[in-house]
Coordinates of C-alpha atoms and ligand atoms in Angstrom, one line a residue:
M41 CA 15.3 -10.8 -13.9
K42 CA 15.1 -9.1 -10.9
K43 CA 12.7 -10.0 -7.8
F44 CA 10.7 -7.8 -5.8
Y45 CA 8.4 -8.5 -2.8
I46 CA 5.8 -6.9 -1.9
T47 CA 3.6 -7.6 1.1
T48 CA 0.2 -6.1 3.0
A49 CA -0.1 -6.3 6.1
I50 CA -3.0 -9.4 6.3
D51 CA -6.6 -7.8 7.3
Y52 CA -8.2 -9.6 10.7
T53 CA -11.0 -11.2 10.1
S54 CA -13.2 -8.9 12.4
G55 CA -15.7 -7.2 10.6
K56 CA -16.0 -5.9 7.1
P57 CA -12.8 -4.2 6.1
H58 CA -12.9 0.2 5.8
I59 CA -11.8 2.5 3.5
G60 CA -8.5 3.0 5.9
N61 CA -7.3 -1.0 5.8
N62 CA -7.9 -1.0 1.5
Y63 CA -5.8 3.0 1.6
E64 CA -2.8 0.3 1.9
K65 CA -3.7 -1.8 -1.3
V66 CA -4.0 0.2 -3.4
Y67 CA -0.7 1.5 -2.4
A68 CA 1.2 -1.5 -2.4
D69 CA -0.5 -1.9 -5.5
V70 CA 0.9 1.5 -7.2
V71 CA 4.0 0.0 -6.0
A72 CA 3.8 -3.8 -7.1
R73 CA 2.4 -2.0 -11.1
F74 CA 5.5 0.4 -10.7
K75 CA 8.2 -2.4 -10.4
R76 CA 6.3 -4.7 -13.0
L77 CA 6.5 -2.0 -15.5
E78 CA 10.1 -2.0 -14.5
G79 CA 10.7 -5.1 -15.5
Y80 CA 10.7 -6.5 -11.6
D81 CA 9.2 -10.6 -11.4
V82 CA 7.2 -9.2 -8.7
L83 CA 5.0 -11.4 -6.4
F84 CA 2.2 -8.9 -4.2
Q85 CA 0.9 -10.4 -0.6
T86 CA -1.9 -9.2 0.4
G87 CA -5.0 -12.1 3.0
T88 CA -6.6 -12.7 5.7
D89 CA -5.4 -13.0 9.7
E90 CA -8.3 -14.6 10.6
H91 CA -7.4 -16.0 14.7
G92 CA -8.0 -14.7 18.0
Q93 CA -9.7 -13.0 20.5
K94 CA -11.9 -10.7 18.7
V95 CA -12.5 -12.9 15.4
K96 CA -14.5 -15.5 17.2
E97 CA -16.1 -13.5 19.2
N98 CA -17.7 -11.0 16.9
A99 CA -17.8 -14.6 15.8
Q100 CA -20.0 -15.4 18.5
I101 CA -22.3 -11.6 18.3
A102 CA -22.3 -12.9 14.7
G103 CA -24.3 -16.1 15.6
K104 CA -21.8 -17.8 13.3
N105 CA -19.6 -20.6 13.8
P106 CA -15.6 -19.2 13.5
V107 CA -15.1 -20.7 10.2
D108 CA -18.0 -19.2 8.6
F109 CA -18.5 -16.3 9.7
V110 CA -14.1 -16.1 8.5
N111 CA -15.3 -17.0 5.1
E112 CA -17.5 -15.1 4.4
I113 CA -15.2 -11.7 5.9
S114 CA -11.8 -13.2 4.2
N115 CA -14.6 -12.4 1.1
E116 CA -15.5 -9.0 1.9
V117 CA -11.8 -8.2 2.2
R118 CA -9.9 -9.5 -1.6
K119 CA -13.5 -7.4 -2.8
A120 CA -12.4 -4.6 -2.3
S121 CA -9.3 -5.1 -3.2
D122 CA -10.7 -6.2 -6.7
L123 CA -13.0 -3.8 -6.2
L124 CA -10.0 -1.7 -6.4
N125 CA -8.3 -3.3 -9.0
V126 CA -5.3 -4.3 -6.7
S127 CA -3.1 -6.8 -8.1
Y128 CA -1.9 -8.9 -5.9
D129 CA -0.3 -11.8 -7.4
K130 CA -1.8 -14.2 -3.3
F131 CA -4.1 -13.5 -1.4
V132 CA -3.8 -15.3 2.1
R133 CA -5.7 -16.9 4.4
T134 CA -3.5 -18.0 8.3
I135 CA -7.2 -21.1 8.1
D136 CA -4.6 -23.2 5.2
P137 CA -4.0 -26.1 7.6
L138 CA -0.2 -25.9 6.0
H139 CA 0.3 -22.3 6.8
I140 CA -0.9 -24.0 11.1
K141 CA 1.3 -26.9 10.3
K142 CA 4.3 -24.6 9.8
V143 CA 3.3 -22.1 12.6
Q144 CA 3.0 -24.6 14.6
E145 CA 7.1 -26.1 13.4
I146 CA 8.1 -22.6 14.2
F147 CA 7.3 -22.4 17.5
E148 CA 8.0 -26.1 17.9
Y149 CA 11.6 -25.1 16.5
L150 CA 12.6 -22.2 18.5
Y151 CA 10.9 -24.1 21.5
N152 CA 13.6 -26.9 20.9
K153 CA 16.3 -23.6 19.9
G154 CA 16.2 -22.6 23.5
D155 CA 13.8 -19.0 21.6
I156 CA 10.8 -20.1 23.6
Y157 CA 10.3 -21.4 27.0
K158 CA 7.3 -21.4 29.2
G159 CA 7.2 -19.2 32.2
T160 CA 4.5 -17.2 34.0
Y161 CA 2.4 -14.1 33.3
E162 CA 1.1 -11.3 35.2
G163 CA 0.8 -8.5 33.8
F164 CA -1.8 -5.9 32.0
Y165 CA -3.9 -6.9 29.5
C166 CA -6.0 -5.4 26.7
T167 CA -8.6 -8.3 25.3
P168 CA -9.4 -6.7 22.3
C169 CA -5.3 -6.3 21.3
E170 CA -4.5 -9.4 23.4
S171 CA -1.3 -7.6 24.6
Y172 CA 0.2 -7.9 27.8
F173 CA 1.3 -3.7 28.7
L174 CA 3.9 -2.6 31.9
E175 CA 2.3 -0.7 33.9
K176 CA 4.7 2.6 32.9
D177 CA 2.9 2.1 29.1
L178 CA -0.7 1.9 30.2
I179 CA -2.3 5.9 29.9
N180 CA -5.1 6.5 32.1
E181 CA -5.1 2.7 33.2
S182 CA -6.5 1.9 29.7
C183 CA -4.3 -0.3 27.2
P184 CA -2.0 2.8 24.9
D185 CA -3.2 0.8 22.1
C186 CA -6.1 0.8 21.7
S187 CA -7.7 3.2 25.4
R188 CA -9.8 0.0 26.0
K189 CA -9.9 -1.0 30.1
V190 CA -6.7 -3.6 30.6
I191 CA -6.9 -6.0 33.0
N192 CA -5.0 -7.5 35.9
K193 CA -4.6 -10.5 34.4
K194 CA -2.3 -14.1 35.6
E195 CA -1.8 -17.0 33.3
E196 CA 1.2 -19.8 32.3
A197 CA 2.6 -18.8 29.4
Y198 CA 5.2 -19.3 26.9
F199 CA 8.1 -16.5 26.1
F200 CA 9.6 -15.5 23.4
K201 CA 13.5 -14.7 24.2
L202 CA 13.4 -11.0 22.4
S203 CA 16.5 -9.6 24.3
K204 CA 18.8 -12.5 23.5
Y205 CA 18.4 -10.7 20.3
E206 CA 17.9 -6.4 21.4
K207 CA 22.3 -5.7 20.6
Q208 CA 22.2 -7.9 16.7
L209 CA 18.8 -5.9 16.0
L210 CA 20.1 -2.4 16.8
E211 CA 22.9 -3.2 14.6
H212 CA 21.0 -4.2 11.5
I213 CA 18.8 -1.2 12.4
N214 CA 21.8 1.7 12.7
N215 CA 23.6 0.0 9.4
N216 CA 20.3 -0.2 7.4
P217 CA 18.3 3.0 7.4
E218 CA 16.6 1.4 4.6
F219 CA 15.2 -0.5 6.8
I220 CA 12.6 1.2 9.0
K221 CA 10.0 4.2 7.5
P222 CA 9.5 7.1 7.9
E223 CA 12.3 8.8 10.3
S224 CA 10.4 9.3 13.2
K225 CA 8.7 5.8 13.3
K226 CA 11.8 4.1 13.3
R227 CA 13.6 6.4 16.3
E228 CA 9.9 6.2 18.3
M229 CA 11.0 2.8 17.7
I230 CA 14.5 2.7 18.7
N231 CA 14.3 5.3 21.9
N232 CA 10.2 4.1 23.1
F233 CA 11.1 0.4 23.0
I234 CA 14.5 -1.2 22.4
K235 CA 16.4 1.5 23.9
E236 CA 13.9 0.7 27.2
G237 CA 15.4 -3.3 27.0
L238 CA 13.4 -5.1 25.3
Q239 CA 11.0 -8.0 27.8
D240 CA 10.4 -11.3 26.9
L241 CA 7.2 -11.5 25.1
C242 CA 4.4 -13.8 25.8
V243 CA 4.3 -16.1 22.2
S244 CA 0.7 -18.4 23.8
R245 CA -2.8 -17.9 24.9
S246 CA -4.3 -20.5 27.1
T247 CA -8.0 -18.9 27.6
L248 CA -8.8 -19.4 23.8
D249 CA -9.2 -22.1 22.2
W250 CA -9.5 -20.0 18.3
G251 CA -6.6 -20.0 16.8
I252 CA -3.0 -22.3 16.4
K253 CA -2.2 -25.3 19.0
L254 CA 1.3 -26.0 20.3
P255 CA 2.1 -29.0 18.9
F256 CA 3.5 -30.2 22.7
D257 CA 1.4 -28.6 24.8
P258 CA -3.0 -28.4 23.4
K259 CA -3.8 -26.3 26.1
H260 CA -2.3 -23.8 25.2
V261 CA -3.1 -21.2 21.3
V262 CA -0.3 -19.8 19.6
Y263 CA -0.8 -15.5 20.1
V264 CA -1.9 -14.0 17.3
W265 CA 1.3 -11.5 15.9
I266 CA 3.6 -14.7 15.9
D267 CA 0.5 -16.8 13.5
A268 CA -0.2 -14.2 11.5
L269 CA 3.3 -11.9 10.6
S270 CA 4.9 -16.0 9.6
N271 CA 2.7 -15.1 6.4
Y272 CA 5.5 -13.6 4.7
I273 CA 7.5 -16.8 5.0
T274 CA 5.0 -19.1 5.3
F275 CA 3.2 -18.7 2.1
L276 CA 6.3 -19.0 0.2
G277 CA 7.0 -22.4 1.4
Y278 CA 9.5 -21.7 4.2
D279 CA 10.6 -25.3 5.9
V280 CA 12.4 -24.7 9.3
N281 CA 13.9 -27.6 8.3
G282 CA 15.5 -25.6 5.6
N283 CA 14.2 -27.4 2.0
H284 CA 12.6 -24.5 1.5
S285 CA 10.5 -24.1 -1.8
E286 CA 11.8 -22.1 -5.2
E287 CA 9.7 -19.8 -4.7
F288 CA 10.8 -19.2 -0.9
K289 CA 14.6 -18.8 -2.5
K290 CA 13.8 -15.7 -5.1
Y291 CA 11.6 -14.2 -2.6
W292 CA 13.2 -13.7 1.0
P293 CA 13.6 -11.5 1.9
A294 CA 11.0 -9.6 1.2
N295 CA 11.7 -6.2 -0.1
Y296 CA 8.4 -4.6 1.1
H297 CA 6.7 -4.0 4.5
I298 CA 4.2 -2.0 3.6
I299 CA 1.9 -1.9 6.8
G300 CA -0.4 0.6 9.1
K301 CA 1.9 3.3 11.5
D302 CA -0.1 1.4 14.2
I303 CA 2.2 -2.4 13.2
V304 CA 5.1 -0.6 13.6
R305 CA 6.5 -2.3 16.8
F306 CA 4.9 -6.0 15.7
H307 CA 6.7 -5.6 13.0
T308 CA 10.2 -3.8 13.3
I309 CA 10.7 -5.6 15.9
Y310 CA 9.0 -8.7 17.0
W311 CA 9.3 -9.9 13.2
P312 CA 13.2 -9.1 12.9
I313 CA 13.4 -11.7 15.7
L314 CA 12.0 -14.2 14.6
L315 CA 13.6 -14.2 11.6
M316 CA 16.7 -14.2 13.8
A317 CA 15.8 -16.5 15.5
L318 CA 14.6 -18.9 12.6
D319 CA 18.3 -17.6 11.1
L320 CA 16.7 -16.1 8.0
P321 CA 17.9 -12.5 6.4
L322 CA 15.6 -9.5 7.0
P323 CA 13.7 -8.1 4.9
K324 CA 14.5 -4.8 3.0
T325 CA 12.5 -1.9 4.0
I326 CA 8.7 -1.5 5.9
Y327 CA 6.7 1.0 5.5
G328 CA 4.8 1.9 8.6
H329 CA 2.1 4.8 6.4
P330 CA -0.2 6.9 8.2
W331 CA -4.2 6.6 8.2
L332 CA -6.8 7.9 6.2
T333 CA -9.3 10.0 8.4
I334 CA -12.8 10.0 7.6
E335 CA -13.9 14.2 7.8
G336 CA -14.9 14.4 11.5
G337 CA -12.6 11.7 13.1
K338 CA -11.3 8.5 12.8
I339 CA -13.0 6.1 10.9
S340 CA -15.0 3.9 13.3
K341 CA -18.1 1.8 12.6
S342 CA -20.0 2.4 16.1
S343 CA -19.9 6.4 15.1
G344 CA -21.3 5.7 12.1
N345 CA -18.0 7.3 10.6
V346 CA -17.0 4.6 8.4
I347 CA -17.2 4.2 4.3
Y348 CA -16.6 0.8 2.7
A349 CA -15.1 0.1 -0.8
D350 CA -18.5 -0.8 -2.4
Q351 CA -20.2 1.8 -1.4
L352 CA -17.9 4.9 -2.3
L353 CA -17.3 2.8 -5.9
K354 CA -20.6 3.0 -6.3
H355 CA -20.4 6.4 -7.6
F356 CA -17.0 7.1 -8.7
H357 CA -15.0 5.2 -11.5
V358 CA -13.0 2.8 -9.4
D359 CA -8.8 5.3 -10.6
M360 CA -11.2 8.5 -9.1
V361 CA -10.5 6.6 -5.7
R362 CA -7.8 5.8 -6.5
Y363 CA -6.5 8.6 -7.4
F364 CA -7.5 10.1 -4.1
L365 CA -6.3 8.2 -1.6
I366 CA -2.9 8.5 -3.3
K367 CA -2.9 12.2 -3.3
E368 CA -4.8 12.3 -0.4
V369 CA -2.4 10.7 2.1
P370 CA 1.1 12.4 2.5
Y371 CA 4.4 10.3 3.3
Q372 CA 3.8 10.2 7.5
S373 CA 1.1 12.4 8.6
D374 CA -3.0 11.5 8.7
G375 CA -5.2 12.2 5.0
T376 CA -8.3 12.8 5.5
M377 CA -11.6 12.1 3.5
S378 CA -14.4 13.4 3.4
Y379 CA -17.1 13.4 -0.4
D380 CA -16.2 17.2 -0.7
L381 CA -12.9 16.8 -1.3
L382 CA -13.5 13.9 -2.8
I383 CA -16.0 15.2 -5.8
D384 CA -14.1 18.1 -5.3
V385 CA -9.7 16.5 -6.2
I386 CA -11.8 14.4 -9.5
N387 CA -12.7 17.9 -10.7
T388 CA -9.5 19.8 -10.3
D389 CA -6.8 17.2 -10.8
L390 CA -8.4 14.6 -13.2
I391 CA -11.6 16.7 -14.6
N392 CA -9.9 19.8 -15.3
T393 CA -6.5 19.3 -15.4
L394 CA -5.7 15.7 -17.0
G395 CA -8.8 15.8 -18.2
N396 CA -9.1 18.8 -20.9
L397 CA -6.0 18.5 -21.2
V398 CA -6.5 14.9 -23.5
S399 CA -9.3 16.4 -24.9
R400 CA -8.4 20.0 -25.6
T401 CA -4.7 18.8 -27.3
N402 CA -6.6 16.4 -29.2
A403 CA -9.9 18.5 -31.0
M404 CA -7.2 20.7 -32.0
L405 CA -4.9 18.6 -33.8
I406 CA -8.1 17.0 -35.6
K407 CA -9.3 20.7 -36.3
Y408 CA -5.7 21.6 -37.4
F409 CA -4.3 18.7 -39.0
D410 CA -7.6 15.7 -39.7
G411 CA -5.7 14.3 -36.5
I412 CA -2.6 13.4 -38.6
I413 CA 0.5 14.5 -36.1
Q414 CA 3.3 16.6 -37.4
A415 CA 6.9 15.7 -37.0
P416 CA 8.7 18.9 -34.6
K417 CA 10.8 21.4 -35.4
Q418 CA 11.6 22.1 -31.2
T419 CA 13.2 25.2 -30.5
D420 CA 14.1 26.6 -27.6
K421 CA 10.5 27.7 -26.6
D422 CA 10.2 23.8 -25.2
K423 CA 12.7 22.9 -23.6
E424 CA 11.7 23.7 -19.8
L425 CA 8.5 21.1 -20.6
I426 CA 10.6 19.0 -22.3
N427 CA 13.2 18.8 -19.9
Y428 CA 10.8 18.0 -17.0
A429 CA 9.0 15.4 -19.5
E430 CA 12.2 13.1 -19.7
N431 CA 13.2 13.5 -17.0
L432 CA 10.1 13.3 -14.7
F433 CA 10.4 8.7 -14.9
T434 CA 13.3 9.1 -13.1
N435 CA 12.3 12.0 -10.8
V436 CA 9.1 9.7 -9.9
K437 CA 11.1 6.6 -9.3
K438 CA 13.4 8.5 -7.0
E439 CA 10.4 9.8 -4.7
L440 CA 8.2 5.9 -5.3
D441 CA 11.5 4.1 -4.1
N442 CA 11.9 6.6 -0.7
C443 CA 8.0 5.2 -0.4
H444 CA 6.6 8.9 -0.8
L445 CA 4.3 8.3 -3.1
S446 CA 2.3 11.8 -3.1
N447 CA 4.5 13.3 -4.1
S448 CA 5.5 10.9 -7.2
L449 CA 2.0 10.5 -8.0
N450 CA 1.6 14.7 -8.1
L451 CA 5.5 14.9 -10.4
I452 CA 3.5 13.1 -13.0
M453 CA 0.4 16.0 -12.3
E454 CA 3.1 18.8 -12.5
L455 CA 4.0 17.7 -16.5
F456 CA 0.0 17.8 -17.2
R457 CA -0.5 21.5 -15.3
K458 CA 3.0 22.3 -17.4
S459 CA 1.6 21.5 -20.7
N460 CA -1.8 22.8 -19.9
K461 CA 0.1 26.2 -19.1
Y462 CA 2.2 25.5 -22.4
I463 CA -1.6 25.4 -24.0
D464 CA -1.5 28.8 -23.3
E465 CA 1.8 30.0 -24.0
N466 CA 1.8 29.2 -27.9
E467 CA -2.4 29.9 -27.9
P468 CA -2.4 27.3 -31.2
W469 CA -5.9 28.6 -31.6
N470 CA -3.9 32.3 -32.8
L471 CA -0.6 29.9 -34.7
A472 CA -4.3 28.3 -36.6
K473 CA -4.6 31.8 -38.1
D474 CA -1.4 32.2 -39.9
S475 CA -0.9 29.2 -42.6
N476 CA 2.8 29.8 -42.5
N477 CA 3.0 28.7 -38.7
N478 CA 2.1 25.4 -39.3
E479 CA 5.5 24.0 -38.7
R480 CA 4.7 25.5 -35.1
L481 CA 1.0 24.6 -34.7
G482 CA 2.4 20.9 -35.4
T483 CA 5.7 20.8 -32.9
V484 CA 3.4 22.7 -30.0
L485 CA 0.5 19.5 -30.3
Y486 CA 3.8 16.6 -31.1
N487 CA 4.3 18.4 -27.6
L488 CA 2.1 18.2 -26.2
L489 CA 1.3 14.3 -27.5
E490 CA 4.5 13.5 -26.6
S491 CA 4.0 14.8 -22.5
I492 CA 0.1 13.4 -22.3
R493 CA 2.4 10.4 -23.3
I494 CA 4.9 9.9 -21.1
G495 CA 2.5 10.5 -18.5
S496 CA 0.2 8.2 -19.5
V497 CA 2.7 5.5 -19.6
L498 CA 4.0 6.6 -15.7
L499 CA 0.1 6.9 -14.8
K500 CA -0.2 2.8 -15.7
A501 CA 0.5 2.1 -12.6
Y502 CA -1.3 5.0 -10.3
I503 CA -4.7 4.7 -12.6
P504 CA -4.4 1.7 -15.0
D505 CA -7.9 1.8 -16.7
T506 CA -7.9 5.7 -17.0
A507 CA -3.7 5.0 -18.0
E508 CA -4.6 3.2 -21.0
V509 CA -8.0 5.1 -22.1
I510 CA -5.5 8.1 -22.7
L511 CA -3.1 5.9 -24.8
N512 CA -5.8 4.6 -26.7
K513 CA -7.3 7.8 -27.7
L514 CA -3.6 8.6 -28.7
N515 CA -3.2 5.7 -30.9
T516 CA 0.2 4.5 -30.1
K517 CA 2.0 1.2 -29.1
E518 CA 4.7 2.9 -27.1
T519 CA 3.6 2.2 -23.6
D520 CA 6.6 1.2 -21.8
F521 CA 8.9 2.4 -19.4
N522 CA 11.6 2.5 -21.8
S523 CA 9.9 4.3 -24.5
I524 CA 9.6 7.6 -21.1
K525 CA 13.3 7.7 -20.6
T526 CA 13.9 10.2 -24.0
F527 CA 11.3 12.3 -25.5
G528 CA 9.9 12.3 -28.2
S529 CA 8.8 8.5 -29.1
I530 CA 5.2 9.0 -30.5
V531 CA 5.1 8.9 -34.0
P532 CA 4.8 11.6 -36.5
G533 CA 2.3 9.8 -39.1
T534 CA 0.2 8.6 -36.4
T535 CA -3.6 9.2 -36.8
I536 CA -6.1 9.8 -33.6
T537 CA -9.6 10.5 -34.1
D538 CA -11.0 10.3 -30.6
K539 CA -11.6 13.8 -28.6
D540 CA -14.5 13.0 -26.2
P541 CA -14.1 14.0 -22.3
L542 CA -12.7 11.7 -20.2
F543 CA -14.7 12.1 -17.3
I544 CA -17.7 14.3 -17.2
R545 CA -17.7 17.2 -14.3
I546 CA -19.1 16.1 -10.9
D547 CA -21.8 18.0 -10.3
K548 CA -20.7 18.5 -6.4
E549 CA -24.5 19.4 -5.1
E550 CA -26.2 16.7 -6.7
K551 CA -23.5 14.3 -6.0
L552 CA -24.1 15.0 -2.4
K553 CA -27.4 14.7 -3.0
E554 CA -27.0 11.2 -4.3
L555 CA -24.2 10.6 -1.5
S556 CA -26.8 11.4 1.8
Ligands
LIG1280 O1 -3.6 -5.1 12.4 N1 -5.7 3.9 7.7 O2 -5.1 -6.1 10.6 P1 -6.3 -5.1 11.0 C1 -4.8 4.1 6.9 N2 -3.6 -8.2 11.8 N3 -4.4 1.7 7.4 C2 -5.3 2.1 8.1 C3 -6.5 2.0 8.5 C4 -6.9 3.8 8.4 N4 -7.7 5.0 9.2 N5 -6.8 1.5 9.4 C5 -6.2 0.9 10.3 C6 -4.2 -5.7 11.7 N6 -5.5 0.6 8.7 C7 -3.2 -6.9 11.9 C8 -2.1 -6.8 10.8 S1 0.2 -8.5 9.3 C9 0.7 -9.5 9.8 C10 -1.2 -7.6 10.8 C11 -4.7 -0.7 8.1 O3 -7.6 -5.3 10.6 C12 -3.8 -1.0 9.8 O4 -2.9 -0.2 10.2 O5 -6.7 -4.1 13.0 C13 -3.1 -2.1 9.4 O6 -2.0 -2.0 8.2 C14 -4.6 -3.0 8.3 O7 -4.9 -2.0 8.3 C15 -5.3 -3.6 9.0 O8 -5.4 -3.6 10.1

């Protein structure tokens, strides 16, 4: 069985995660489910990043010790993923003692190898981001990442020789077109960072105690990014002396790191160089997805412009939220969320297009054939629908493998839209008026049921609960990916009895009132 290792970013435990942070977990979940359905042996890892200045500060603000604080927030992160039906295999936490030990070993190994050395750092420092910047990279004398004021700071620190691996990295990026996605981010990394010449990276802090201590110089702690990025290998059982676990040997290198657009630099420059220094193969693809914004701007707790999964799921079925997130965040540009838009998308796509198609088709089969699926006799008139349905798996897979998840979902919805059009064109209610048309009527309904089945098998990766409900309504056992590569697996003679609606239409005004 071929393996597939997929990871998300591990969320900071500085505060409760919002729907933007959750988007990425749903994204990775769809890919993980799809790959499992394709027959891959999937390992899907997510978790929390629990050290650093900001975590400590926020624990203090909350009047808690850091351990209690991170326990609480890490639980919130896990709970959000659970509520959103995210099928992770591993939820990891960077305060895990084994992770801490392995990060210390990695650091010491690189120090002994000469790739990490001790020096002095003086520069412009952003406290919340825990990052130093060059003067030329500041924007209005402020941090280019978070726009807050930077301070001038000098400290004794350890440095990682990024420059030593610069050429090797550039070669790897150029020789592996799948390595960084999207293209725009790849160009940005090459032109704005690598070609400018990489500065050695400051990888320790002496001003902080909520972090992993350097084994040979305990007044320093490991810079949070080395700690965080290592999670992708430490929890697999990486061993710096080469005694790796079976799990590590099987799953490394990762197939996908799914991360947000703001942390592409860490994942496509620092992380691969760290791996090169450890003589490890590099991940296949790093996808920096765009962000979800909430109408009115960036998601921000301080401005109240924030939505949390647990609140949202009190008002909407989990698949409605999953559907919306995948549909509305495209490949490169940010997506927008508002309750208004969410309700419109649910009513249009899940209720009008999908829900009505399923209940209409089942109701007609029950009415005209006592619910018994007829053997079809297809004609040229059916070709377009059948061709589309038969090629759907290949086309959806292609989009999904290219990280165009929103497009892949749209291709599935297009089958349902085509099916609705097929009903309008074939007018089963008119065919039913004359018993001479029985064979044609049975064929039309067969083609519809088979199209619904094919689309729903694919939807198992996106909206799993709903897909299962539909497949149960169709009373079919043909629910795996092999069954959708050709048209015609739904078995004539099967009886369908359920014509209940899939979802109840949402009354927008009432729902908005409820939400306010
Ligand atoms: O960056 N829309 O953690 P984090 C979509 N601990 N994605 C968003 C988003 C939005 N509005 N806001 C944030 C960290 N994200 C590090 C990661 S990985 C070794 C360490 C994404 O809690 C963000 O881009 O700040 C990141 O991928 C993830 O949420 C966690 O962000």
